[in-house]
Amino acid sequence: MKTTEHIDIRCPRTLAEALRLQADERTRGTLLAGGTDLMVQWASGVPTPVRATSVWNLPEISAIEVCADCLEIGAGVTHAFLVDCTQVHRHLPALAAAAATVGAAQIQARGTLGGNAANASPAGDTAPALLVTGGSVVLASVSGTREVPLDRFWTAYRRIDARPDEIIVAFRLPKKGKAQERFRKIGTRRAQAISKVMAASRILVEKGRIQSVAIALGSIAPTPVRLSEVEALLAGQKPTPALIDEAEKLAQASVRPIADIRSTAEYRRWASGRLVRAALENL
Amino acid sequence: MSIVKRTWTVNGTSVAIRAPAGRRLLDLLREDLGLIGSKESCGEGECGACTVIIDDEPVVSCLVPVGQLPDGTDILTIEGIEKKRAGRLLRQAYVECGAVQCGFCIPGMVVGSYALLRKNPRPSAQAIRAGLAGNLCRCTGYAKIIAAVKLAAARLAGRRK
Amino acid sequence: MAKSLPRIRRLVGQPFPRVDADGKARGTTRYLADRHYPGLRHGVVVRSPVPRGILKAVVPDPDFDWTGIVLATAKDIPGINVVHMHDRTMPLLAEIGGEIRYRGEPVGVVAAKTPELAAAAAARVRVEVDELPPLLTLQEAVATFKSAPARFDSMKNQDIVKGDLAHGFAAADEILEAEYWAGHQEQLYLENQGLVVVPQKDGSILAEGSIQCPYFPVHELNDPLKLPPEKIRVRQTPIGGAFGGKEEYPTMLVGYAAVAALKSGRPVKIAYERHEDILFTPKRHPVWSRYKVGFKKDGTLTAIECDFILDGGAYLTISDVVMFRGILHCAVAYRCDHVTIRGKVARTHSVPCGAFRGFGAPQAIWGIESHVDAIAARLGKTPDAYRLQIHARPGDRTPTGQILSKENGATDCLRLALRRADFARKLKQCSRGRLLKGQKKYYGVGLSFFAHGAAFTGDGEAKFKAKGRVELALLDDGRPGVDIRVSSTEMGQGVHTVFTQIAADALDLDPARIRFPLADTALVPNSGPTVASRTTMVVGNVVHRAALDLKSQIEAFAALRHFRGAAARLRGSRLVAQGGKSVPFAKVAREMLAELGGASGFFQFELPADIRWDQTTFKGDSYPGYSWSANVAEIEIDPLTCEIAVKRVCAVLDIGRVVNPVTAAGQVEGGLTQALGYALLEKIGTGPNGLYDAARLQTYIIPTALDVPEFDVKFVEYPYSFAPPGAKGLGELPMDGLAPAIANAVAAAIGVRLRRLPITPEAIHAALHPVSGGAP
């Protein structure tokens, strides 16, 4: 069904132009990047907006900049670009792994990191990998830019900390340095799947102890979440089998997943702990 | 509704477009340009039957609003695949290997295979499976499709030597 | 070992390239959506918003602009509002005052200039229903069956009785009883349902579209449309997959579109989008079966008792025959003297279930093949040795009393599959719930063994008398050739290719001179529906014999015309007389076309005279032939997540003569993949709101290329000698038995048997970590 034809889609050529459109209520539109979420929603009966503003292919937000201790990834960078980028593989391997599990080749070619974050689905594949970096989102409007830490960015189910006139322009993501990153997604099948549970982790072990730890889960709460209780348990400890057992159990106790068409609450709860275990074993 | 005018290259030919910005590329290809080889099956980007190549990347044309494609965009559909040597080899290999049954997924599958070979000219079976995971087929069980892509890749490599 | 008929022909048995592949691979093949119809209106079905109730009114919103839009309701049905199907109970469109029996039951059809306008108009039709409480699921129906059998609403019952069950159980040393469940499965043909109905000046209609069985609408809609069969013409467009899904259902679509077309006087097309297609078209029947089996210490089966209940949905449609095929496959593969099988079709207030590759057999085989493994385990026997011990062989009597013929590769299939898969060795590596040394994942190997009855049940083919023609024609290049005229439809399975091979061999003619036009009921005799794994076996024989008939006519004509009455043979596309004088086929064919107006070979299928079948008692020869198969599945389960991966599948099949090894293997690989989905991925059910709960491709999960293992497919050939070229059924067999092989592998991997399909990581987790006091 041609549900999208009547949408007034503005397709600015520059970020400045897009920001100007969004600044004025009369020209502001739903932000549309690669369309891999929104076009699907609109095709499946979610009410369509009157106006949309395309942020696809804006040169200012389509690059990856490698800084001394972080990567600044433009919001318009596609998953395919992330998968192919050696810098991302080296410094943010969980994100590279996560991007490779988004849909399949066709979706990766169009879906963007900014779009995945803005869509704010609890099952957004890149969100846990973003969260464990401890990085931030850069938002822009005509009045300037603002940086929001990722762990405060997803405020509620499908809600983000962004004003209507703002556009996500980049992600500032600290490199992993000597830490290890892991990512694991349990999906409904081996590809082209929405996750049932997924986990990303960034853990630094030095002198036999966990010096820093970040573990994040997706699809088990209204938003992607960091497991702060589990992190607190682990910080400064030796990653012994007993500690890993405890972390697995604590993770299972601390999540409140729901049942839906893809999985059960019981399985998600159990698998949350199992993925925490996978993040900790053989560090 | 906003109408956009664009000039693209479609299957190697310059084409002037005038359409609502929100029109799906799939509808434009099929209805306005008569390129009926791209098929609609799910309409939500899951099946890959409408796969085309935009600027060297495989995309599902049911999820692309035409307004997002600027002047100069290069689009390759199943109809244009035949103009490429790799495309012809793929088509022949699909036929020879028995990879075609009902055929409805096949144009998208051939286009997806073409995109895969552009990125990875000698893919392993596993790489073919991963590369075509966004193209669903309900008839074949994929075995003969994978064989066809391997055969085309081998022939392509052979001729290049 | 396999015996084979002497190979005197050229193409049968060869990997002849598909005749339809090139256009499909180029994207030039025109499916329904690719065709243009002048003056077309787009139809959208108006549906009941509730699963059950009394229909009070169907009211178009007066505030909507209805100019140029037609709304047809039951009032507009020209004749009697009933679709024939198998029991003449289902209305074409629900009547005011009548009972609504499932959510989405059609109450009207809107036709407008664009699909968008039609959908908008359909949304502005108010459907008023006085709601009644529905019974939505098989789970609820079976609960009633167990607790209050008198209140269990069965649309059809059928028993099979062999011997004396009580006697059999009395003779048993041990009895094992268990229940097996499986849910719906969606066909998920890539091309959605769709067709167009064009009203003709003489009051007749022409329907064209993605239709598996063109003659069904011709004979099913006479009452509602008030049209005799000759005034309903149906032709197929290229079909983008069907798998049974386009068997009985398109008849309904023809009816909906016809009512709107007759009212508007314009062609009306109804083409579903994916969501509507999944929501409101038939699925594979959910099943509950209960096997109670008695056996001796040595493993001999003494009694098999089986209750087999399918969820038919709201109307019977064709579910009686699906259940029949189910019960005929519940115990056919094993020796046992005392068998009672009781089949039922439960009525639920859900979308009527329908045909899907396998047609009841996968549901039956799922139960028995799980149960046989469980018995083997109880006996301390291995699954392979036990099946080799108890499987049915030529000369054995089936539960209906049929004596299995010698054209039977059962033992070969079993032995060869076990050998190719190295089953006995791999069985020792199974984890059984504890990782063995060196294993990172639970490993399991599972076996299944089964038959599929080919063609219509019993003497159905004898009664049906499939008819077909092979006739001279000028082909697209203007040169003469022959047309195959049968109603078998090409839907991806390769019938156009294998019939071309069969006709070319029978005529000894260049296959390039053979054309198989898309089926059109105005032009083809009724060779029956393209179902029941009957096409190559039955209609292939019709084509073979009709081609031989045509050949003899051509030879007789050539003898008189060119050889002064001396015998001539059509050989290598030439008419050759004794002494080697010859005339090209093209020359003779042109002469026959010009002078005789053509020539046509005809054949009507017959069964051996000694086939006996009693449809009332279900005693006798239940199928003309049986295909056999053994499947071996190897799986791994990740102990970290309970995710399951199928690593390897071996399938050995006896499908009689293999006409085309490449297309046949393609059928097998595709069927196995659908069975893999059935076993592990494809989960869909009727939700509390009466709608399917996984009605998009985002939620209904079919296998991708990454979910499918490598297949090892091998054929053994025991040809059906009565009907040359000797094929038996192929299409459904690969769908039948992989699910229990996978389930048996899962049991071998984790040490727990799961009795509900699909087997998900969630189910495995629940089995390995039972929550005390919680719901399972």
JSON list of C-alpha atoms in Angstrom, two decimals, chain C residues 487-656:
[
{"chain": "C", "resi": 487, "resn": "SER", "atom": "CA", "xyz": [-4.65, -28.65, -15.91]},
{"chain": "C", "resi": 488, "resn": "SER", "atom": "CA", "xyz": [-1.50, -29.19, -13.86]},
{"chain": "C", "resi": 489, "resn": "THR", "atom": "CA", "xyz": [-0.07, -25.84, -12.87]},
{"chain": "C", "resi": 490, "resn": "GLU", "atom": "CA", "xyz": [3.56, -24.80, -12.73]},
{"chain": "C", "resi": 491, "resn": "MET", "atom": "CA", "xyz": [4.10, -23.22, -9.33]},
{"chain": "C", "resi": 492, "resn": "GLY", "atom": "CA", "xyz": [7.80, -23.73, -9.01]},
{"chain": "C", "resi": 493, "resn": "GLN", "atom": "CA", "xyz": [7.85, -27.49, -8.58]},
{"chain": "C", "resi": 494, "resn": "GLY", "atom": "CA", "xyz": [8.96, -28.03, -12.17]},
{"chain": "C", "resi": 495, "resn": "VAL", "atom": "CA", "xyz": [5.99, -29.70, -13.84]},
{"chain": "C", "resi": 496, "resn": "HIS", "atom": "CA", "xyz": [6.51, -27.80, -17.08]},
{"chain": "C", "resi": 497, "resn": "THR", "atom": "CA", "xyz": [10.00, -29.20, -17.28]},
{"chain": "C", "resi": 498, "resn": "VAL", "atom": "CA", "xyz": [9.32, -32.81, -16.34]},
{"chain": "C", "resi": 499, "resn": "PHE", "atom": "CA", "xyz": [6.26, -33.04, -18.58]},
{"chain": "C", "resi": 500, "resn": "THR", "atom": "CA", "xyz": [8.32, -31.65, -21.43]},
{"chain": "C", "resi": 501, "resn": "GLN", "atom": "CA", "xyz": [10.82, -34.43, -20.79]},
{"chain": "C", "resi": 502, "resn": "ILE", "atom": "CA", "xyz": [8.11, -37.07, -20.63]},
{"chain": "C", "resi": 503, "resn": "ALA", "atom": "CA", "xyz": [6.37, -35.88, -23.80]},
{"chain": "C", "resi": 504, "resn": "ALA", "atom": "CA", "xyz": [9.65, -35.48, -25.68]},
{"chain": "C", "resi": 505, "resn": "ASP", "atom": "CA", "xyz": [10.64, -39.04, -24.85]},
{"chain": "C", "resi": 506, "resn": "ALA", "atom": "CA", "xyz": [7.24, -40.49, -25.70]},
{"chain": "C", "resi": 507, "resn": "LEU", "atom": "CA", "xyz": [7.17, -38.67, -29.04]},
{"chain": "C", "resi": 508, "resn": "ASP", "atom": "CA", "xyz": [10.91, -38.97, -29.62]},
{"chain": "C", "resi": 509, "resn": "LEU", "atom": "CA", "xyz": [10.80, -35.31, -30.50]},
{"chain": "C", "resi": 510, "resn": "ASP", "atom": "CA", "xyz": [13.15, -32.41, -29.88]},
{"chain": "C", "resi": 511, "resn": "PRO", "atom": "CA", "xyz": [12.01, -30.93, -26.52]},
{"chain": "C", "resi": 512, "resn": "ALA", "atom": "CA", "xyz": [12.33, -27.46, -28.05]},
{"chain": "C", "resi": 513, "resn": "ARG", "atom": "CA", "xyz": [9.27, -28.41, -30.15]},
{"chain": "C", "resi": 514, "resn": "ILE", "atom": "CA", "xyz": [7.20, -29.01, -27.03]},
{"chain": "C", "resi": 515, "resn": "ARG", "atom": "CA", "xyz": [5.28, -26.27, -25.34]},
{"chain": "C", "resi": 516, "resn": "PHE", "atom": "CA", "xyz": [3.32, -26.42, -22.10]},
{"chain": "C", "resi": 517, "resn": "PRO", "atom": "CA", "xyz": [1.06, -23.36, -21.97]},
{"chain": "C", "resi": 518, "resn": "LEU", "atom": "CA", "xyz": [-0.22, -22.12, -18.62]},
{"chain": "C", "resi": 519, "resn": "ALA", "atom": "CA", "xyz": [-3.37, -23.97, -17.66]},
{"chain": "C", "resi": 520, "resn": "ASP", "atom": "CA", "xyz": [-6.64, -22.49, -18.92]},
{"chain": "C", "resi": 521, "resn": "THR", "atom": "CA", "xyz": [-9.88, -24.35, -18.24]},
{"chain": "C", "resi": 522, "resn": "ALA", "atom": "CA", "xyz": [-11.22, -23.31, -21.62]},
{"chain": "C", "resi": 523, "resn": "LEU", "atom": "CA", "xyz": [-8.36, -25.13, -23.30]},
{"chain": "C", "resi": 524, "resn": "VAL", "atom": "CA", "xyz": [-7.33, -28.03, -21.10]},
{"chain": "C", "resi": 525, "resn": "PRO", "atom": "CA", "xyz": [-9.18, -31.15, -20.04]},
{"chain": "C", "resi": 526, "resn": "ASN", "atom": "CA", "xyz": [-9.48, -31.71, -16.32]},
{"chain": "C", "resi": 527, "resn": "SER", "atom": "CA", "xyz": [-6.43, -33.66, -15.28]},
{"chain": "C", "resi": 528, "resn": "GLY", "atom": "CA", "xyz": [-7.17, -32.81, -11.70]},
{"chain": "C", "resi": 529, "resn": "PRO", "atom": "CA", "xyz": [-5.78, -30.43, -9.15]},
{"chain": "C", "resi": 530, "resn": "THR", "atom": "CA", "xyz": [-2.05, -29.96, -8.75]},
{"chain": "C", "resi": 531, "resn": "VAL", "atom": "CA", "xyz": [-1.97, -31.55, -5.31]},
{"chain": "C", "resi": 532, "resn": "ALA", "atom": "CA", "xyz": [-1.41, -34.77, -3.40]},
{"chain": "C", "resi": 533, "resn": "SER", "atom": "CA", "xyz": [2.00, -35.58, -4.91]},
{"chain": "C", "resi": 534, "resn": "ARG", "atom": "CA", "xyz": [0.01, -36.93, -7.84]},
{"chain": "C", "resi": 535, "resn": "THR", "atom": "CA", "xyz": [1.15, -34.79, -10.72]},
{"chain": "C", "resi": 536, "resn": "THR", "atom": "CA", "xyz": [4.23, -36.55, -12.06]},
{"chain": "C", "resi": 537, "resn": "MET", "atom": "CA", "xyz": [2.90, -39.98, -11.13]},
{"chain": "C", "resi": 538, "resn": "VAL", "atom": "CA", "xyz": [-0.65, -39.67, -12.47]},
{"chain": "C", "resi": 539, "resn": "VAL", "atom": "CA", "xyz": [-0.74, -36.75, -14.88]},
{"chain": "C", "resi": 540, "resn": "GLY", "atom": "CA", "xyz": [2.78, -37.56, -16.05]},
{"chain": "C", "resi": 541, "resn": "ASN", "atom": "CA", "xyz": [1.42, -40.92, -17.10]},
{"chain": "C", "resi": 542, "resn": "VAL", "atom": "CA", "xyz": [-1.50, -39.19, -18.84]},
{"chain": "C", "resi": 543, "resn": "VAL", "atom": "CA", "xyz": [0.94, -37.02, -20.76]},
{"chain": "C", "resi": 544, "resn": "HIS", "atom": "CA", "xyz": [3.07, -40.03, -21.61]},
{"chain": "C", "resi": 545, "resn": "ARG", "atom": "CA", "xyz": [0.11, -41.99, -22.93]},
{"chain": "C", "resi": 546, "resn": "ALA", "atom": "CA", "xyz": [-1.48, -39.03, -24.72]},
{"chain": "C", "resi": 547, "resn": "ALA", "atom": "CA", "xyz": [1.85, -38.34, -26.40]},
{"chain": "C", "resi": 548, "resn": "LEU", "atom": "CA", "xyz": [2.07, -41.96, -27.51]},
{"chain": "C", "resi": 549, "resn": "ASP", "atom": "CA", "xyz": [-1.45, -41.63, -28.90]},
{"chain": "C", "resi": 550, "resn": "LEU", "atom": "CA", "xyz": [-0.47, -38.52, -30.84]},
{"chain": "C", "resi": 551, "resn": "LYS", "atom": "CA", "xyz": [2.70, -40.23, -32.03]},
{"chain": "C", "resi": 552, "resn": "SER", "atom": "CA", "xyz": [0.74, -43.10, -33.51]},
{"chain": "C", "resi": 553, "resn": "GLN", "atom": "CA", "xyz": [-1.57, -40.67, -35.31]},
{"chain": "C", "resi": 554, "resn": "ILE", "atom": "CA", "xyz": [1.38, -38.81, -36.77]},
{"chain": "C", "resi": 555, "resn": "GLU", "atom": "CA", "xyz": [3.01, -42.05, -37.80]},
{"chain": "C", "resi": 556, "resn": "ALA", "atom": "CA", "xyz": [-0.18, -43.30, -39.43]},
{"chain": "C", "resi": 557, "resn": "PHE", "atom": "CA", "xyz": [-0.62, -40.06, -41.34]},
{"chain": "C", "resi": 558, "resn": "ALA", "atom": "CA", "xyz": [2.99, -40.07, -42.48]},
{"chain": "C", "resi": 559, "resn": "ALA", "atom": "CA", "xyz": [2.76, -43.69, -43.55]},
{"chain": "C", "resi": 560, "resn": "LEU", "atom": "CA", "xyz": [-0.14, -42.94, -45.85]},
{"chain": "C", "resi": 561, "resn": "ARG", "atom": "CA", "xyz": [1.05, -39.58, -47.01]},
{"chain": "C", "resi": 562, "resn": "HIS", "atom": "CA", "xyz": [4.74, -40.20, -47.54]},
{"chain": "C", "resi": 563, "resn": "PHE", "atom": "CA", "xyz": [5.46, -43.90, -47.50]},
{"chain": "C", "resi": 564, "resn": "ARG", "atom": "CA", "xyz": [2.58, -45.47, -49.46]},
{"chain": "C", "resi": 565, "resn": "GLY", "atom": "CA", "xyz": [1.19, -47.03, -46.36]},
{"chain": "C", "resi": 566, "resn": "ALA", "atom": "CA", "xyz": [4.45, -48.49, -45.17]},
{"chain": "C", "resi": 567, "resn": "ALA", "atom": "CA", "xyz": [4.96, -48.16, -41.43]},
{"chain": "C", "resi": 568, "resn": "ALA", "atom": "CA", "xyz": [6.82, -45.06, -40.27]},
{"chain": "C", "resi": 569, "resn": "ARG", "atom": "CA", "xyz": [8.24, -44.24, -36.89]},
{"chain": "C", "resi": 570, "resn": "LEU", "atom": "CA", "xyz": [8.65, -40.83, -35.34]},
{"chain": "C", "resi": 571, "resn": "ARG", "atom": "CA", "xyz": [12.25, -40.97, -34.25]},
{"chain": "C", "resi": 572, "resn": "GLY", "atom": "CA", "xyz": [14.62, -38.12, -33.48]},
{"chain": "C", "resi": 573, "resn": "SER", "atom": "CA", "xyz": [12.10, -35.54, -34.75]},
{"chain": "C", "resi": 574, "resn": "ARG", "atom": "CA", "xyz": [11.80, -37.30, -38.14]},
{"chain": "C", "resi": 575, "resn": "LEU", "atom": "CA", "xyz": [9.32, -39.75, -39.56]},
{"chain": "C", "resi": 576, "resn": "VAL", "atom": "CA", "xyz": [11.41, -42.69, -40.59]},
{"chain": "C", "resi": 577, "resn": "ALA", "atom": "CA", "xyz": [10.22, -45.56, -42.74]},
{"chain": "C", "resi": 578, "resn": "GLN", "atom": "CA", "xyz": [11.82, -48.91, -43.19]},
{"chain": "C", "resi": 579, "resn": "GLY", "atom": "CA", "xyz": [14.83, -48.58, -45.38]},
{"chain": "C", "resi": 580, "resn": "GLY", "atom": "CA", "xyz": [15.76, -45.26, -43.83]},
{"chain": "C", "resi": 581, "resn": "LYS", "atom": "CA", "xyz": [13.68, -42.90, -45.94]},
{"chain": "C", "resi": 582, "resn": "SER", "atom": "CA", "xyz": [12.56, -40.05, -43.73]},
{"chain": "C", "resi": 583, "resn": "VAL", "atom": "CA", "xyz": [10.55, -36.84, -43.62]},
{"chain": "C", "resi": 584, "resn": "PRO", "atom": "CA", "xyz": [10.99, -34.14, -40.99]},
{"chain": "C", "resi": 585, "resn": "PHE", "atom": "CA", "xyz": [8.40, -33.98, -38.24]},
{"chain": "C", "resi": 586, "resn": "ALA", "atom": "CA", "xyz": [7.84, -30.31, -39.06]},
{"chain": "C", "resi": 587, "resn": "LYS", "atom": "CA", "xyz": [6.75, -31.12, -42.60]},
{"chain": "C", "resi": 588, "resn": "VAL", "atom": "CA", "xyz": [4.31, -33.83, -41.52]},
{"chain": "C", "resi": 589, "resn": "ALA", "atom": "CA", "xyz": [2.95, -31.71, -38.69]},
{"chain": "C", "resi": 590, "resn": "ARG", "atom": "CA", "xyz": [2.33, -28.81, -41.06]},
{"chain": "C", "resi": 591, "resn": "GLU", "atom": "CA", "xyz": [0.47, -31.08, -43.39]},
{"chain": "C", "resi": 592, "resn": "MET", "atom": "CA", "xyz": [-1.66, -32.45, -40.57]},
{"chain": "C", "resi": 593, "resn": "LEU", "atom": "CA", "xyz": [-2.41, -28.94, -39.29]},
{"chain": "C", "resi": 594, "resn": "ALA", "atom": "CA", "xyz": [-3.36, -27.76, -42.78]},
{"chain": "C", "resi": 595, "resn": "GLU", "atom": "CA", "xyz": [-5.25, -30.79, -43.96]},
{"chain": "C", "resi": 596, "resn": "LEU", "atom": "CA", "xyz": [-6.78, -32.19, -40.77]},
{"chain": "C", "resi": 597, "resn": "GLY", "atom": "CA", "xyz": [-6.94, -29.01, -38.76]},
{"chain": "C", "resi": 598, "resn": "GLY", "atom": "CA", "xyz": [-4.51, -30.58, -36.33]},
{"chain": "C", "resi": 599, "resn": "ALA", "atom": "CA", "xyz": [-4.21, -33.75, -34.34]},
{"chain": "C", "resi": 600, "resn": "SER", "atom": "CA", "xyz": [-4.62, -34.53, -30.71]},
{"chain": "C", "resi": 601, "resn": "GLY", "atom": "CA", "xyz": [-3.52, -37.42, -28.54]},
{"chain": "C", "resi": 602, "resn": "PHE", "atom": "CA", "xyz": [-5.70, -38.14, -25.56]},
{"chain": "C", "resi": 603, "resn": "PHE", "atom": "CA", "xyz": [-5.56, -40.30, -22.48]},
{"chain": "C", "resi": 604, "resn": "GLN", "atom": "CA", "xyz": [-7.69, -40.87, -19.45]},
{"chain": "C", "resi": 605, "resn": "PHE", "atom": "CA", "xyz": [-5.98, -42.27, -16.37]},
{"chain": "C", "resi": 606, "resn": "GLU", "atom": "CA", "xyz": [-6.90, -45.67, -15.04]},
{"chain": "C", "resi": 607, "resn": "LEU", "atom": "CA", "xyz": [-5.89, -47.55, -11.94]},
{"chain": "C", "resi": 608, "resn": "PRO", "atom": "CA", "xyz": [-5.22, -51.27, -11.81]},
{"chain": "C", "resi": 609, "resn": "ALA", "atom": "CA", "xyz": [-8.57, -53.03, -11.65]},
{"chain": "C", "resi": 610, "resn": "ASP", "atom": "CA", "xyz": [-7.73, -54.75, -8.38]},
{"chain": "C", "resi": 611, "resn": "ILE", "atom": "CA", "xyz": [-7.51, -51.53, -6.36]},
{"chain": "C", "resi": 612, "resn": "ARG", "atom": "CA", "xyz": [-10.22, -51.78, -3.71]},
{"chain": "C", "resi": 613, "resn": "TRP", "atom": "CA", "xyz": [-11.19, -49.09, -1.29]},
{"chain": "C", "resi": 614, "resn": "ASP", "atom": "CA", "xyz": [-14.12, -48.64, 1.07]},
{"chain": "C", "resi": 615, "resn": "GLN", "atom": "CA", "xyz": [-14.48, -44.98, 1.95]},
{"chain": "C", "resi": 616, "resn": "THR", "atom": "CA", "xyz": [-16.91, -45.78, 4.78]},
{"chain": "C", "resi": 617, "resn": "THR", "atom": "CA", "xyz": [-14.86, -48.33, 6.68]},
{"chain": "C", "resi": 618, "resn": "PHE", "atom": "CA", "xyz": [-11.49, -47.07, 5.54]},
{"chain": "C", "resi": 619, "resn": "LYS", "atom": "CA", "xyz": [-10.49, -50.55, 4.54]},
{"chain": "C", "resi": 620, "resn": "GLY", "atom": "CA", "xyz": [-8.57, -51.47, 1.44]},
{"chain": "C", "resi": 621, "resn": "ASP", "atom": "CA", "xyz": [-5.89, -49.95, -0.72]},
{"chain": "C", "resi": 622, "resn": "SER", "atom": "CA", "xyz": [-5.51, -46.46, 0.67]},
{"chain": "C", "resi": 623, "resn": "TYR", "atom": "CA", "xyz": [-3.06, -45.23, -1.96]},
{"chain": "C", "resi": 624, "resn": "PRO", "atom": "CA", "xyz": [-2.03, -46.48, -5.40]},
{"chain": "C", "resi": 625, "resn": "GLY", "atom": "CA", "xyz": [1.62, -46.13, -4.47]},
{"chain": "C", "resi": 626, "resn": "TYR", "atom": "CA", "xyz": [3.85, -45.15, -1.59]},
{"chain": "C", "resi": 627, "resn": "SER", "atom": "CA", "xyz": [6.99, -43.10, -1.60]},
{"chain": "C", "resi": 628, "resn": "TRP", "atom": "CA", "xyz": [9.43, -43.71, 1.23]},
{"chain": "C", "resi": 629, "resn": "SER", "atom": "CA", "xyz": [12.07, -41.74, 2.98]},
{"chain": "C", "resi": 630, "resn": "ALA", "atom": "CA", "xyz": [14.48, -41.73, 5.88]},
{"chain": "C", "resi": 631, "resn": "ASN", "atom": "CA", "xyz": [15.88, -38.50, 7.29]},
{"chain": "C", "resi": 632, "resn": "VAL", "atom": "CA", "xyz": [18.84, -38.06, 9.59]},
{"chain": "C", "resi": 633, "resn": "ALA", "atom": "CA", "xyz": [19.34, -34.72, 11.33]},
{"chain": "C", "resi": 634, "resn": "GLU", "atom": "CA", "xyz": [22.35, -33.64, 13.29]},
{"chain": "C", "resi": 635, "resn": "ILE", "atom": "CA", "xyz": [21.97, -30.70, 15.63]},
{"chain": "C", "resi": 636, "resn": "GLU", "atom": "CA", "xyz": [23.86, -28.69, 18.19]},
{"chain": "C", "resi": 637, "resn": "ILE", "atom": "CA", "xyz": [22.42, -26.85, 21.14]},
{"chain": "C", "resi": 638, "resn": "ASP", "atom": "CA", "xyz": [24.43, -24.09, 22.75]},
{"chain": "C", "resi": 639, "resn": "PRO", "atom": "CA", "xyz": [24.35, -24.69, 26.51]},
{"chain": "C", "resi": 640, "resn": "LEU", "atom": "CA", "xyz": [24.87, -20.98, 27.01]},
{"chain": "C", "resi": 641, "resn": "THR", "atom": "CA", "xyz": [21.65, -19.93, 25.30]},
{"chain": "C", "resi": 642, "resn": "CYS", "atom": "CA", "xyz": [19.74, -23.09, 24.29]},
{"chain": "C", "resi": 643, "resn": "GLU", "atom": "CA", "xyz": [19.94, -21.92, 20.67]},
{"chain": "C", "resi": 644, "resn": "ILE", "atom": "CA", "xyz": [19.62, -24.80, 18.23]},
{"chain": "C", "resi": 645, "resn": "ALA", "atom": "CA", "xyz": [21.57, -25.20, 15.01]},
{"chain": "C", "resi": 646, "resn": "VAL", "atom": "CA", "xyz": [20.89, -27.91, 12.45]},
{"chain": "C", "resi": 647, "resn": "LYS", "atom": "CA", "xyz": [24.32, -28.92, 11.22]},
{"chain": "C", "resi": 648, "resn": "ARG", "atom": "CA", "xyz": [23.62, -31.62, 8.65]},
{"chain": "C", "resi": 649, "resn": "VAL", "atom": "CA", "xyz": [20.61, -33.33, 7.15]},
{"chain": "C", "resi": 650, "resn": "CYS", "atom": "CA", "xyz": [20.65, -36.51, 5.11]},
{"chain": "C", "resi": 651, "resn": "ALA", "atom": "CA", "xyz": [17.54, -37.55, 3.22]},
{"chain": "C", "resi": 652, "resn": "VAL", "atom": "CA", "xyz": [17.23, -40.72, 1.19]},
{"chain": "C", "resi": 653, "resn": "LEU", "atom": "CA", "xyz": [14.02, -41.07, -0.77]},
{"chain": "C", "resi": 654, "resn": "ASP", "atom": "CA", "xyz": [12.27, -43.62, -2.93]},
{"chain": "C", "resi": 655, "resn": "ILE", "atom": "CA", "xyz": [10.09, -41.57, -5.25]},
{"chain": "C", "resi": 656, "resn": "GLY", "atom": "CA", "xyz": [9.94, -44.18, -7.97]}
]
